[in-house]
Amino acid sequence: MKPALELQHYVSGRWRAGTGSTITSINPARPDETIAQGLQAGPTDLGHAVDAAHAGKHEWARTPPHERGAVLLRAAAILEQYAAAWGTELAREEGKTLTEGQGEVLRAAQILRYYGNDGDREAGAVFSSPRRGERILVTRKPLGVIGVITPFNFPIAIPAWKIAPALAYGNTVVWKPASTVPLLAMRLVQALDDAGLPGGVLNLLIGPGLLGNELVKHRGLDGLTFTGSTVVGRSLAAQAAGHGVPIQAEMGGKNAAIVLADADLELAVEQVLLGAFRSAGQKCTATSRLIVAEGVASDFLSMLRARTESLVVGDPLDSNVHMGPVVNAAAYDSINRGIETALSQGAEVLTGGTPYPPSDLTAGYFIQPTILELPREGSIDVWREELFGPVLSVRRASSTQAAFDLANDSEFGLSAALFTQDLSQALRGLDELDVGILHVNSESAGADPHVPFGGVKKSGYGPKEQGQSAREFFTHTTTVYLRGGRNGS
Ligand code: UN1
């Protein structure tokens, strides 16, 4: 067993211990193994971090975008260099597989590269004026100090896709990652520090959810970006609105895969499997509902069941493993409770659905990949509530319209996956499905940094993330009516 690493915070460009109580991150595959430990951040640390971000903000805003970008590009190279080592740490601390962990570190590098090159893109707009001798420019400036609150499920990629645009557009940051995955947060900061980020521009505080609450209350914030649960996101949004702070909150999903009768069933099985069970279903974009056309449902479900039962569940550091544990005891308990409730409400188990019998797996937070078929009628909680685990609920649809209606039967609208080989059905889906992200013939998860990311309905609040949307959120515009200084010119 490796010795636990010491957790530290990063304020004003220096690593330091916290002033709060002890906090520990563990390996969810073997909960008796401590990954990292240290003192969490307290109110004094929060005050110092916000002060540091204020002290650094003017100089960073004045730094040319190409210079800011160069820091991100150097950090990207560092992440690429350490992808194998840090991806392994990620798998140990979060529980996703080694391939996913290492892939995520490389994805974070890709995100830093995208924003690192932002100086080469257009930075505003020029309009003509109805008056002679005048042009109208729209220029952009950073918001100032941004609070960043990130979830456990992408310990380095989600922080990168919030922090990289915040920094690229000239803001400074106070970041509170999920306390379950602090080690990877330290790695991202280490990369940026080694890349030459000036002190105070990025400040990292490790602590529990309460610390996030303190952060949103702090009057020094000029903006807040959050990804996480719907309950927490709504509460942060209400508090931020209460003192006029712009917020971007990316929250729940109950994403459907829709398999129409003409779909390539083998392709759809493989993609649904990835969407539902990669990262043990712990993605806001994971497939948690499956809607399948009546005519192909029996065949499709038996193929899906067979493939699901062939998945190897176990220690994510074993390269043969397809699915690791869920992140902690609380997640394990709430997912199991959700399955029990579904069964008590009439769901039928197609596969999984019970805890593992005593084995190596029972020491960790492993949950069987589970598929539940729901009765046609009646309200079943698992159809509506996000369990954030490897649980897929299935309903059959009697027509394409019925399938789209079932997919839209959710307060959320983050992503969906539509499987069909008929272009007219795909185009109809594009019009009918109320989602922020639609995958046609690929799984419901996955996102690129240069295009908008986020949901409709109750999945998100405030502007979307990534691409042009990130610039919208992390900057404000100044409309400049520009004339020469001399009469008649
Ligand atoms: C992805 O689909 O690869 O919290 C990324 C989440 C999302 C990110 C999904 N914000 O799962």
Short mmCIF file of C-alpha atoms and ligand atoms in Angstrom, two decimals:
data_model
loop_
_atom_site.label_atom_id
_atom_site.label_comp_id
_atom_site.label_asym_id
_atom_site.label_seq_id
_atom_site.Cartn_x
_atom_site.Cartn_y
_atom_site.Cartn_z
CA MET A 1 0.00 0.00 0.00
CA LYS A 2 1.38 3.42 -0.93
CA PRO A 3 1.76 5.97 1.89
CA ALA A 4 -0.93 8.65 1.98
CA LEU A 5 0.01 11.94 0.32
CA GLU A 6 -0.27 15.15 2.30
CA LEU A 7 -3.13 17.38 1.19
CA GLN A 8 -2.29 21.03 0.83
CA HIS A 9 -3.99 24.18 -0.36
CA TYR A 10 -2.52 26.63 -2.83
CA VAL A 11 -2.90 30.33 -2.09
CA SER A 12 -0.87 33.27 -3.50
CA GLY A 13 1.33 30.84 -5.39
CA ARG A 14 2.36 28.87 -2.29
CA TRP A 15 1.38 25.45 -0.95
CA ARG A 16 0.23 25.43 2.64
CA ALA A 17 -1.61 23.37 5.24
CA GLY A 18 -5.21 24.21 6.07
CA THR A 19 -6.58 25.55 9.33
CA GLY A 20 -9.64 23.25 9.52
CA SER A 21 -10.15 19.67 10.68
CA THR A 22 -8.63 16.55 9.07
CA ILE A 23 -9.88 15.44 5.67
CA THR A 24 -9.05 12.15 3.96
CA SER A 25 -9.51 10.72 0.48
CA ILE A 26 -9.75 6.96 0.10
CA ASN A 27 -9.63 4.31 -2.59
CA PRO A 28 -13.27 3.33 -3.23
CA ALA A 29 -12.16 -0.12 -4.43
CA ARG A 30 -10.47 -0.67 -1.02
CA PRO A 31 -11.88 1.84 1.42
CA ASP A 32 -9.27 1.05 4.09
CA GLU A 33 -6.59 2.53 1.80
CA THR A 34 -6.04 6.25 2.36
CA ILE A 35 -4.89 8.11 -0.75
CA ALA A 36 -4.35 11.56 0.68
CA GLN A 37 -4.85 13.30 3.99
CA GLY A 38 -4.48 16.75 5.47
CA LEU A 39 -6.18 19.66 7.17
CA GLN A 40 -9.11 21.09 5.27
CA ALA A 41 -9.48 24.78 4.50
CA GLY A 42 -11.28 26.93 7.05
CA PRO A 43 -12.81 30.43 6.92
CA THR A 44 -9.40 32.13 7.32
CA ASP A 45 -8.02 30.21 4.35
CA LEU A 46 -11.04 31.23 2.30
CA GLY A 47 -10.48 34.90 3.13
CA HIS A 48 -6.81 34.65 2.15
CA ALA A 49 -7.64 32.90 -1.13
CA VAL A 50 -10.22 35.50 -2.20
CA ASP A 51 -7.83 38.31 -1.19
CA ALA A 52 -5.04 36.69 -3.22
CA ALA A 53 -7.32 36.40 -6.27
CA HIS A 54 -8.20 40.10 -5.92
CA ALA A 55 -4.60 41.12 -5.54
CA GLY A 56 -3.70 39.23 -8.74
CA LYS A 57 -6.62 40.22 -10.92
CA HIS A 58 -5.50 43.52 -12.46
CA GLU A 59 -2.09 42.32 -13.52
CA TRP A 60 -3.49 39.08 -14.96
CA ALA A 61 -6.24 40.93 -16.83
CA ARG A 62 -3.56 43.22 -18.34
CA THR A 63 -1.37 40.27 -19.39
CA PRO A 64 -1.74 39.76 -23.17
CA PRO A 65 -3.97 36.78 -24.04
CA HIS A 66 -1.07 35.09 -25.85
CA GLU A 67 1.03 35.21 -22.68
CA ARG A 68 -1.83 33.85 -20.58
CA GLY A 69 -2.36 31.16 -23.20
CA ALA A 70 1.32 30.20 -23.16
CA VAL A 71 0.98 29.21 -19.50
CA LEU A 72 -1.98 26.95 -20.33
CA LEU A 73 -0.08 25.38 -23.23
CA ARG A 74 2.93 24.63 -21.01
CA ALA A 75 0.60 23.11 -18.39
CA ALA A 76 -0.99 20.95 -21.12
CA ALA A 77 2.43 19.55 -21.99
CA ILE A 78 3.04 18.74 -18.31
CA LEU A 79 -0.29 16.89 -18.07
CA GLU A 80 0.62 14.90 -21.18
CA GLN A 81 3.98 14.03 -19.66
CA TYR A 82 2.40 12.76 -16.43
CA ALA A 83 -0.80 11.29 -17.93
CA ALA A 84 0.12 7.71 -17.05
CA ALA A 85 1.06 8.46 -13.41
CA TRP A 86 -1.70 10.96 -12.67
CA GLY A 87 -4.30 8.90 -14.54
CA THR A 88 -3.42 5.98 -12.27
CA GLU A 89 -3.82 8.18 -9.21
CA LEU A 90 -7.16 9.34 -10.60
CA ALA A 91 -8.34 5.73 -10.97
CA ARG A 92 -7.26 4.97 -7.39
CA GLU A 93 -8.94 8.00 -5.91
CA GLU A 94 -12.14 8.20 -7.98
CA GLY A 95 -12.67 4.57 -9.03
CA LYS A 96 -12.94 4.90 -12.82
CA THR A 97 -10.83 2.50 -14.89
CA LEU A 98 -7.18 3.11 -15.68
CA THR A 99 -7.99 3.73 -19.36
CA GLU A 100 -10.64 6.28 -18.43
CA GLY A 101 -8.39 7.88 -15.78
CA GLN A 102 -5.45 8.29 -18.14
CA GLY A 103 -7.78 9.38 -20.93
CA GLU A 104 -9.19 12.03 -18.64
CA VAL A 105 -5.79 13.54 -17.89
CA LEU A 106 -5.14 13.76 -21.64
CA ARG A 107 -8.57 15.27 -22.13
CA ALA A 108 -7.72 17.95 -19.57
CA ALA A 109 -4.55 18.66 -21.60
CA GLN A 110 -6.64 18.96 -24.78
CA ILE A 111 -8.93 21.47 -23.04
CA LEU A 112 -5.95 23.54 -21.84
CA ARG A 113 -4.61 23.52 -25.40
CA TYR A 114 -7.90 24.74 -26.84
CA TYR A 115 -8.06 27.71 -24.45
CA GLY A 116 -4.29 28.20 -24.58
CA ASN A 117 -4.73 29.12 -28.24
CA ASP A 118 -7.57 31.52 -27.63
CA GLY A 119 -5.38 34.55 -28.24
CA ASP A 120 -5.39 33.56 -31.92
CA ARG A 121 -9.17 33.85 -32.18
CA GLU A 122 -11.27 36.94 -32.69
CA ALA A 123 -11.68 38.88 -29.48
CA GLY A 124 -14.71 41.06 -30.10
CA ALA A 125 -16.72 42.61 -32.90
CA VAL A 126 -16.84 45.73 -35.03
CA PHE A 127 -20.15 47.18 -36.25
CA SER A 128 -20.77 50.05 -38.59
CA SER A 129 -22.38 53.16 -37.20
CA PRO A 130 -25.43 55.06 -38.45
CA ARG A 131 -23.36 58.23 -37.86
CA ARG A 132 -20.54 59.48 -40.02
CA GLY A 133 -17.00 59.24 -38.69
CA GLU A 134 -17.87 56.59 -36.15
CA ARG A 135 -17.38 52.83 -35.66
CA ILE A 136 -18.96 50.72 -32.94
CA LEU A 137 -16.74 48.14 -31.29
CA VAL A 138 -17.72 45.44 -28.85
CA THR A 139 -14.74 44.59 -26.67
CA ARG A 140 -14.46 42.03 -23.90
CA LYS A 141 -13.08 42.17 -20.39
CA PRO A 142 -12.76 39.53 -17.68
CA LEU A 143 -15.38 39.42 -14.90
CA GLY A 144 -12.74 39.42 -12.15
CA VAL A 145 -12.58 36.79 -9.39
CA ILE A 146 -14.36 33.54 -10.26
CA GLY A 147 -15.40 30.88 -7.74
CA VAL A 148 -15.10 27.40 -9.24
CA ILE A 149 -16.84 24.44 -7.59
CA THR A 150 -16.30 21.05 -9.22
CA PRO A 151 -17.67 17.52 -8.70
CA PHE A 152 -15.92 14.22 -8.02
CA ASN A 153 -16.71 12.42 -11.27
CA PHE A 154 -14.21 14.16 -13.57
CA PRO A 155 -11.53 15.22 -11.06
CA ILE A 156 -9.34 16.92 -13.64
CA ALA A 157 -11.33 17.37 -16.89
CA ILE A 158 -14.23 19.38 -15.46
CA PRO A 159 -11.87 21.63 -13.46
CA ALA A 160 -9.84 22.15 -16.66
CA TRP A 161 -12.92 23.11 -18.65
CA LYS A 162 -13.88 25.73 -16.09
CA ILE A 163 -10.47 26.99 -14.98
CA ALA A 164 -8.86 27.11 -18.44
CA PRO A 165 -11.45 29.50 -19.96
CA ALA A 166 -11.64 31.54 -16.73
CA LEU A 167 -7.86 32.10 -16.88
CA ALA A 168 -7.62 32.43 -20.66
CA TYR A 169 -10.13 35.30 -20.59
CA GLY A 170 -8.16 37.04 -17.85
CA ASN A 171 -10.03 36.14 -14.64
CA THR A 172 -8.50 34.91 -11.41
CA VAL A 173 -9.90 31.89 -9.61
CA VAL A 174 -10.69 30.44 -6.19
CA TRP A 175 -11.33 26.74 -6.72
CA LYS A 176 -13.03 24.27 -4.40
CA PRO A 177 -12.97 20.72 -5.82
CA ALA A 178 -15.02 17.84 -4.42
CA SER A 179 -13.31 16.71 -1.22
CA THR A 180 -13.43 13.08 -2.45
CA VAL A 181 -10.82 13.76 -5.19
CA PRO A 182 -8.37 16.35 -3.82
CA LEU A 183 -5.20 14.68 -5.08
CA LEU A 184 -6.02 15.25 -8.74
CA ALA A 185 -6.92 18.85 -7.96
CA MET A 186 -3.44 19.29 -6.54
CA ARG A 187 -1.98 17.75 -9.71
CA LEU A 188 -3.76 20.25 -11.98
CA VAL A 189 -2.55 23.15 -9.85
CA GLN A 190 0.95 21.67 -9.79
CA ALA A 191 0.96 21.60 -13.61
CA LEU A 192 -0.15 25.25 -13.82
CA ASP A 193 2.31 26.32 -11.14
CA ASP A 194 5.18 24.53 -12.93
CA ALA A 195 4.01 26.16 -16.16
CA GLY A 196 4.65 29.58 -14.60
CA LEU A 197 1.20 30.80 -13.56
CA PRO A 198 1.75 33.94 -11.45
CA GLY A 199 0.88 33.71 -7.74
CA GLY A 200 -2.70 34.59 -6.77
CA VAL A 201 -4.16 33.89 -10.23
CA LEU A 202 -5.38 30.44 -9.20
CA ASN A 203 -6.08 29.48 -5.60
CA LEU A 204 -7.06 25.99 -4.47
CA LEU A 205 -8.94 25.24 -1.27
CA ILE A 206 -9.82 21.69 -0.30
CA GLY A 207 -12.81 21.20 1.95
CA PRO A 208 -16.34 19.86 2.27
CA GLY A 209 -19.52 21.14 0.60
CA LEU A 210 -19.93 23.70 3.38
CA LEU A 211 -16.82 25.46 2.12
CA GLY A 212 -18.55 25.92 -1.25
CA ASN A 213 -21.41 27.53 0.60
CA GLU A 214 -19.01 29.92 2.32
CA LEU A 215 -17.43 30.69 -1.03
CA VAL A 216 -20.73 31.70 -2.67
CA LYS A 217 -21.50 33.95 0.29
CA HIS A 218 -18.17 35.76 0.02
CA ARG A 219 -18.69 39.30 -1.24
CA GLY A 220 -15.40 39.22 -3.14
CA LEU A 221 -16.71 36.98 -5.94
CA ASP A 222 -17.48 38.38 -9.39
CA GLY A 223 -18.79 35.11 -10.84
CA LEU A 224 -19.33 31.47 -9.94
CA THR A 225 -19.24 28.31 -12.02
CA PHE A 226 -20.54 25.04 -10.62
CA THR A 227 -21.07 21.47 -11.76
CA GLY A 228 -22.76 19.01 -9.43
CA SER A 229 -26.06 17.95 -7.97
CA THR A 230 -29.31 19.72 -8.72
CA VAL A 231 -30.02 20.41 -5.04
CA VAL A 232 -26.67 22.08 -4.43
CA GLY A 233 -26.72 23.92 -7.78
CA ARG A 234 -30.12 25.45 -7.12
CA SER A 235 -29.12 26.57 -3.66
CA LEU A 236 -25.89 28.16 -4.95
CA ALA A 237 -27.80 29.83 -7.81
CA ALA A 238 -30.31 31.32 -5.35
CA GLN A 239 -27.53 32.63 -3.12
CA ALA A 240 -25.51 34.02 -6.02
CA ALA A 241 -28.58 35.76 -7.44
CA GLY A 242 -29.24 37.19 -3.97
CA HIS A 243 -26.15 39.35 -4.27
CA GLY A 244 -26.08 39.81 -8.02
CA VAL A 245 -23.28 37.40 -8.86
CA PRO A 246 -23.56 35.72 -12.29
CA ILE A 247 -23.60 31.94 -12.04
CA GLN A 248 -23.25 29.08 -14.44
CA ALA A 249 -24.60 25.85 -12.90
CA GLU A 250 -24.47 22.51 -14.66
CA MET A 251 -26.65 20.03 -12.80
CA GLY A 252 -28.68 16.86 -13.23
CA GLY A 253 -29.51 14.64 -16.15
CA LYS A 254 -31.77 11.67 -16.76
CA ASN A 255 -30.50 10.99 -20.23
CA ALA A 256 -32.29 8.67 -22.60
CA ALA A 257 -31.00 6.38 -25.31
CA ILE A 258 -33.72 5.85 -27.90
CA VAL A 259 -33.40 2.78 -30.07
CA LEU A 260 -35.76 2.91 -33.04
CA ALA A 261 -36.84 -0.21 -34.92
CA ASP A 262 -34.50 0.44 -37.88
CA ALA A 263 -31.38 0.97 -35.73
CA ASP A 264 -28.21 -1.06 -36.16
CA LEU A 265 -28.84 -3.07 -32.99
CA GLU A 266 -25.27 -4.24 -32.49
CA LEU A 267 -23.92 -0.71 -32.68
CA ALA A 268 -26.67 0.50 -30.36
CA VAL A 269 -25.93 -2.22 -27.78
CA GLU A 270 -22.26 -1.26 -27.62
CA GLN A 271 -23.00 2.45 -27.34
CA VAL A 272 -25.74 2.04 -24.71
CA LEU A 273 -23.35 -0.11 -22.72
CA LEU A 274 -20.71 2.63 -22.76
CA GLY A 275 -23.24 5.34 -21.94
CA ALA A 276 -24.77 3.46 -19.04
CA PHE A 277 -21.79 1.79 -17.40
CA ARG A 278 -18.58 3.66 -18.19
CA SER A 279 -17.41 5.46 -15.02
CA ALA A 280 -20.01 3.26 -13.25
CA GLY A 281 -22.73 5.54 -14.62
CA GLN A 282 -21.36 8.52 -12.68
CA LYS A 283 -21.56 11.17 -15.40
CA CYS A 284 -24.20 13.82 -15.71
CA THR A 285 -24.34 12.72 -19.36
CA ALA A 286 -24.62 8.98 -18.61
CA THR A 287 -27.47 7.00 -20.16
CA SER A 288 -29.86 6.18 -17.34
CA ARG A 289 -33.02 5.60 -19.40
CA LEU A 290 -33.44 3.33 -22.40
CA ILE A 291 -36.43 3.60 -24.70
CA VAL A 292 -36.67 0.84 -27.22
CA ALA A 293 -39.11 0.30 -30.08
CA GLU A 294 -41.55 -2.48 -29.26
CA GLY A 295 -40.81 -4.47 -32.43
CA VAL A 296 -37.10 -4.94 -31.64
CA ALA A 297 -37.26 -4.69 -27.84
CA SER A 298 -37.01 -8.38 -26.95
CA ASP A 299 -34.05 -8.99 -29.27
CA PHE A 300 -32.32 -5.80 -28.27
CA LEU A 301 -32.74 -6.37 -24.54
CA SER A 302 -31.46 -9.91 -24.67
CA MET A 303 -28.35 -8.75 -26.60
CA LEU A 304 -27.83 -5.88 -24.14
CA ARG A 305 -28.28 -8.16 -21.16
CA ALA A 306 -25.71 -10.66 -22.47
CA ARG A 307 -23.14 -7.89 -23.10
CA THR A 308 -23.81 -6.34 -19.69
CA GLU A 309 -23.24 -9.67 -17.99
CA SER A 310 -19.90 -10.00 -19.79
CA LEU A 311 -18.57 -6.78 -18.22
CA VAL A 312 -15.73 -7.36 -15.77
CA VAL A 313 -16.27 -5.39 -12.57
CA GLY A 314 -13.36 -5.00 -10.20
CA ASP A 315 -10.31 -3.02 -9.14
CA PRO A 316 -9.98 -0.23 -11.71
CA LEU A 317 -6.19 -0.59 -11.65
CA ASP A 318 -6.55 -4.03 -13.26
CA SER A 319 -6.40 -3.42 -17.01
CA ASN A 320 -8.95 -6.20 -17.70
CA VAL A 321 -11.63 -4.44 -15.70
CA HIS A 322 -14.45 -2.58 -17.50
CA MET A 323 -16.14 -0.99 -14.50
CA GLY A 324 -14.89 0.02 -11.06
CA PRO A 325 -16.70 0.99 -7.86
CA VAL A 326 -18.84 4.03 -7.19
CA VAL A 327 -17.13 6.84 -5.37
CA ASN A 328 -17.98 6.36 -1.69
CA ALA A 329 -20.23 4.76 0.91
CA ALA A 330 -22.91 7.44 0.62
CA ALA A 331 -23.19 6.91 -3.15
CA TYR A 332 -23.20 3.12 -2.67
CA ASP A 333 -26.05 3.34 -0.15
CA SER A 334 -28.17 5.79 -2.10
CA ILE A 335 -27.87 3.86 -5.40
CA ASN A 336 -28.79 0.58 -3.66
CA ARG A 337 -31.74 2.30 -1.98
CA GLY A 338 -32.85 3.63 -5.38
CA ILE A 339 -32.77 0.10 -6.85
CA GLU A 340 -34.75 -1.30 -3.88
CA THR A 341 -37.36 1.42 -4.23
CA ALA A 342 -37.69 0.73 -7.97
CA LEU A 343 -38.23 -2.97 -7.28
CA SER A 344 -40.82 -2.21 -4.61
CA GLN A 345 -42.62 0.03 -7.15
CA GLY A 346 -42.90 -2.75 -9.73
CA ALA A 347 -39.64 -2.62 -11.75
CA GLU A 348 -38.42 -5.97 -13.04
CA VAL A 349 -34.72 -6.92 -12.95
CA LEU A 350 -33.25 -7.79 -16.36
CA THR A 351 -29.77 -8.07 -14.89
CA GLY A 352 -27.98 -7.06 -11.66
CA GLY A 353 -30.26 -5.43 -9.11
CA THR A 354 -28.81 -7.07 -5.98
CA PRO A 355 -25.65 -6.46 -3.92
CA TYR A 356 -22.69 -8.73 -4.71
CA PRO A 357 -22.44 -11.88 -2.59
CA PRO A 358 -19.40 -11.87 -0.22
CA SER A 359 -16.19 -11.70 -2.30
CA ASP A 360 -13.28 -9.31 -3.00
CA LEU A 361 -15.86 -6.93 -4.37
CA THR A 362 -17.84 -6.58 -1.16
CA ALA A 363 -15.02 -4.71 0.58
CA GLY A 364 -15.31 -1.87 -1.95
CA TYR A 365 -18.23 0.19 -3.22
CA PHE A 366 -19.03 -2.06 -6.17
CA ILE A 367 -22.53 -2.14 -7.62
CA GLN A 368 -23.63 -4.66 -10.25
CA PRO A 369 -24.38 -3.15 -13.65
CA THR A 370 -28.15 -3.14 -13.39
CA ILE A 371 -30.93 -3.02 -15.98
CA LEU A 372 -34.51 -2.63 -14.78
CA GLU A 373 -37.55 -2.85 -17.01
CA LEU A 374 -40.33 -0.57 -15.81
CA PRO A 375 -44.05 -1.27 -16.09
CA ARG A 376 -45.87 0.68 -18.82
CA GLU A 377 -48.01 2.62 -16.40
CA GLY A 378 -47.37 4.17 -13.03
CA SER A 379 -44.87 6.53 -11.55
CA ILE A 380 -41.55 4.94 -10.70
CA ASP A 381 -38.97 7.16 -9.02
CA VAL A 382 -36.03 5.69 -10.91
CA TRP A 383 -37.50 7.00 -14.19
CA ARG A 384 -37.28 10.58 -12.91
CA GLU A 385 -34.60 10.75 -10.25
CA GLU A 386 -30.92 10.75 -11.05
CA LEU A 387 -29.26 7.82 -9.20
CA PHE A 388 -25.77 8.61 -10.54
CA GLY A 389 -24.76 4.96 -10.71
CA PRO A 390 -24.73 1.94 -13.05
CA VAL A 391 -28.50 1.61 -13.28
CA LEU A 392 -30.42 1.69 -16.56
CA SER A 393 -34.24 1.86 -16.60
CA VAL A 394 -36.02 0.57 -19.69
CA ARG A 395 -39.38 1.29 -21.26
CA ARG A 396 -40.78 0.03 -24.58
CA ALA A 397 -42.36 2.44 -27.05
CA SER A 398 -45.16 1.62 -29.50
CA SER A 399 -44.14 4.29 -32.07
CA THR A 400 -41.41 6.81 -32.82
CA GLN A 401 -43.57 9.60 -31.42
CA ALA A 402 -44.21 7.58 -28.25
CA ALA A 403 -40.43 7.07 -27.95
CA PHE A 404 -39.73 10.81 -28.25
CA ASP A 405 -42.51 11.60 -25.76
CA LEU A 406 -41.03 9.15 -23.26
CA ALA A 407 -37.58 10.69 -23.75
CA ASN A 408 -39.00 14.16 -23.04
CA ASP A 409 -40.83 12.87 -19.95
CA SER A 410 -38.25 14.38 -17.58
CA GLU A 411 -37.61 17.67 -15.86
CA PHE A 412 -34.05 17.38 -17.12
CA GLY A 413 -32.78 17.86 -20.68
CA LEU A 414 -29.03 17.41 -20.75
CA SER A 415 -28.23 14.80 -23.40
CA ALA A 416 -29.81 12.01 -25.41
CA ALA A 417 -28.64 9.31 -27.80
CA LEU A 418 -30.80 8.43 -30.78
CA PHE A 419 -30.18 5.21 -32.72
CA THR A 420 -31.60 5.03 -36.23
CA GLN A 421 -30.32 4.56 -39.78
CA ASP A 422 -33.12 6.62 -41.23
CA LEU A 423 -32.10 10.24 -41.76
CA SER A 424 -35.67 11.49 -41.63
CA GLN A 425 -36.16 9.91 -38.18
CA ALA A 426 -32.88 11.49 -37.05
CA LEU A 427 -34.02 14.91 -38.29
CA ARG A 428 -37.34 14.45 -36.56
CA GLY A 429 -35.48 13.61 -33.35
CA LEU A 430 -33.48 16.80 -33.69
CA ASP A 431 -36.71 18.81 -33.67
CA GLU A 432 -38.54 16.79 -31.05
CA LEU A 433 -36.00 15.95 -28.36
CA ASP A 434 -35.64 18.64 -25.71
CA VAL A 435 -31.96 18.28 -24.88
CA GLY A 436 -28.84 20.43 -24.90
CA ILE A 437 -26.74 17.66 -26.46
CA LEU A 438 -27.98 15.09 -28.96
CA HIS A 439 -25.86 12.16 -30.10
CA VAL A 440 -27.13 10.42 -33.20
CA ASN A 441 -25.81 6.85 -33.24
CA SER A 442 -23.31 7.38 -30.42
CA GLU A 443 -23.53 7.21 -26.62
CA SER A 444 -25.08 10.04 -24.60
CA ALA A 445 -21.81 11.06 -22.89
CA GLY A 446 -18.85 12.87 -24.42
CA ALA A 447 -18.14 16.52 -25.17
CA ASP A 448 -15.59 18.57 -27.10
CA PRO A 449 -14.12 21.83 -25.79
CA HIS A 450 -14.86 23.95 -28.86
CA VAL A 451 -18.67 23.57 -28.86
CA PRO A 452 -21.32 24.48 -26.28
CA PHE A 453 -21.95 22.02 -23.45
CA GLY A 454 -24.98 22.06 -21.18
CA GLY A 455 -28.60 21.15 -20.83
CA VAL A 456 -32.05 22.60 -21.34
CA LYS A 457 -35.01 22.51 -18.93
CA LYS A 458 -33.80 21.94 -15.33
CA SER A 459 -30.39 20.52 -16.21
CA GLY A 460 -28.59 23.82 -16.21
CA TYR A 461 -28.88 27.38 -14.99
CA GLY A 462 -27.18 30.31 -16.64
CA PRO A 463 -25.00 30.24 -19.76
CA LYS A 464 -23.64 26.99 -21.16
CA GLU A 465 -20.02 25.95 -20.93
CA GLN A 466 -17.24 25.54 -23.50
CA GLY A 467 -16.52 27.05 -26.90
CA GLN A 468 -18.04 30.47 -27.54
CA SER A 469 -20.39 29.97 -24.58
CA ALA A 470 -17.45 29.98 -22.17
CA ARG A 471 -16.38 33.37 -23.50
CA GLU A 472 -19.92 34.64 -23.00
CA PHE A 473 -19.85 33.64 -19.36
CA PHE A 474 -16.30 34.55 -18.38
CA THR A 475 -16.25 38.00 -19.98
CA HIS A 476 -18.46 41.04 -20.14
CA THR A 477 -18.71 43.30 -23.13
CA THR A 478 -18.11 47.01 -23.47
CA THR A 479 -19.78 48.64 -26.46
CA VAL A 480 -17.51 51.40 -27.66
CA TYR A 481 -18.80 54.25 -29.87
CA LEU A 482 -15.56 55.33 -31.40
CA ARG A 483 -14.94 58.61 -33.22
CA GLY A 484 -11.79 60.48 -34.07
CA GLY A 485 -10.95 63.37 -31.75
CA ARG A 486 -11.24 66.14 -34.27
CA ASN A 487 -14.31 67.92 -35.63
CA GLY A 488 -15.11 66.76 -39.13
CA SER A 489 -12.88 63.64 -39.04
C1 UN1 B 1 -18.75 13.80 -20.74
O1 UN1 B 1 -19.89 13.49 -21.09
O2 UN1 B 1 -17.74 13.22 -21.19
O3 UN1 B 1 -20.50 16.14 -14.72
C2 UN1 B 1 -18.50 14.89 -19.80
C3 UN1 B 1 -20.54 15.62 -15.82
C4 UN1 B 1 -20.51 16.51 -17.04
C5 UN1 B 1 -19.37 16.20 -17.93
C6 UN1 B 1 -19.65 15.12 -18.88
N1 UN1 B 1 -20.44 17.90 -16.61
O4 UN1 B 1 -20.59 14.41 -15.92
#
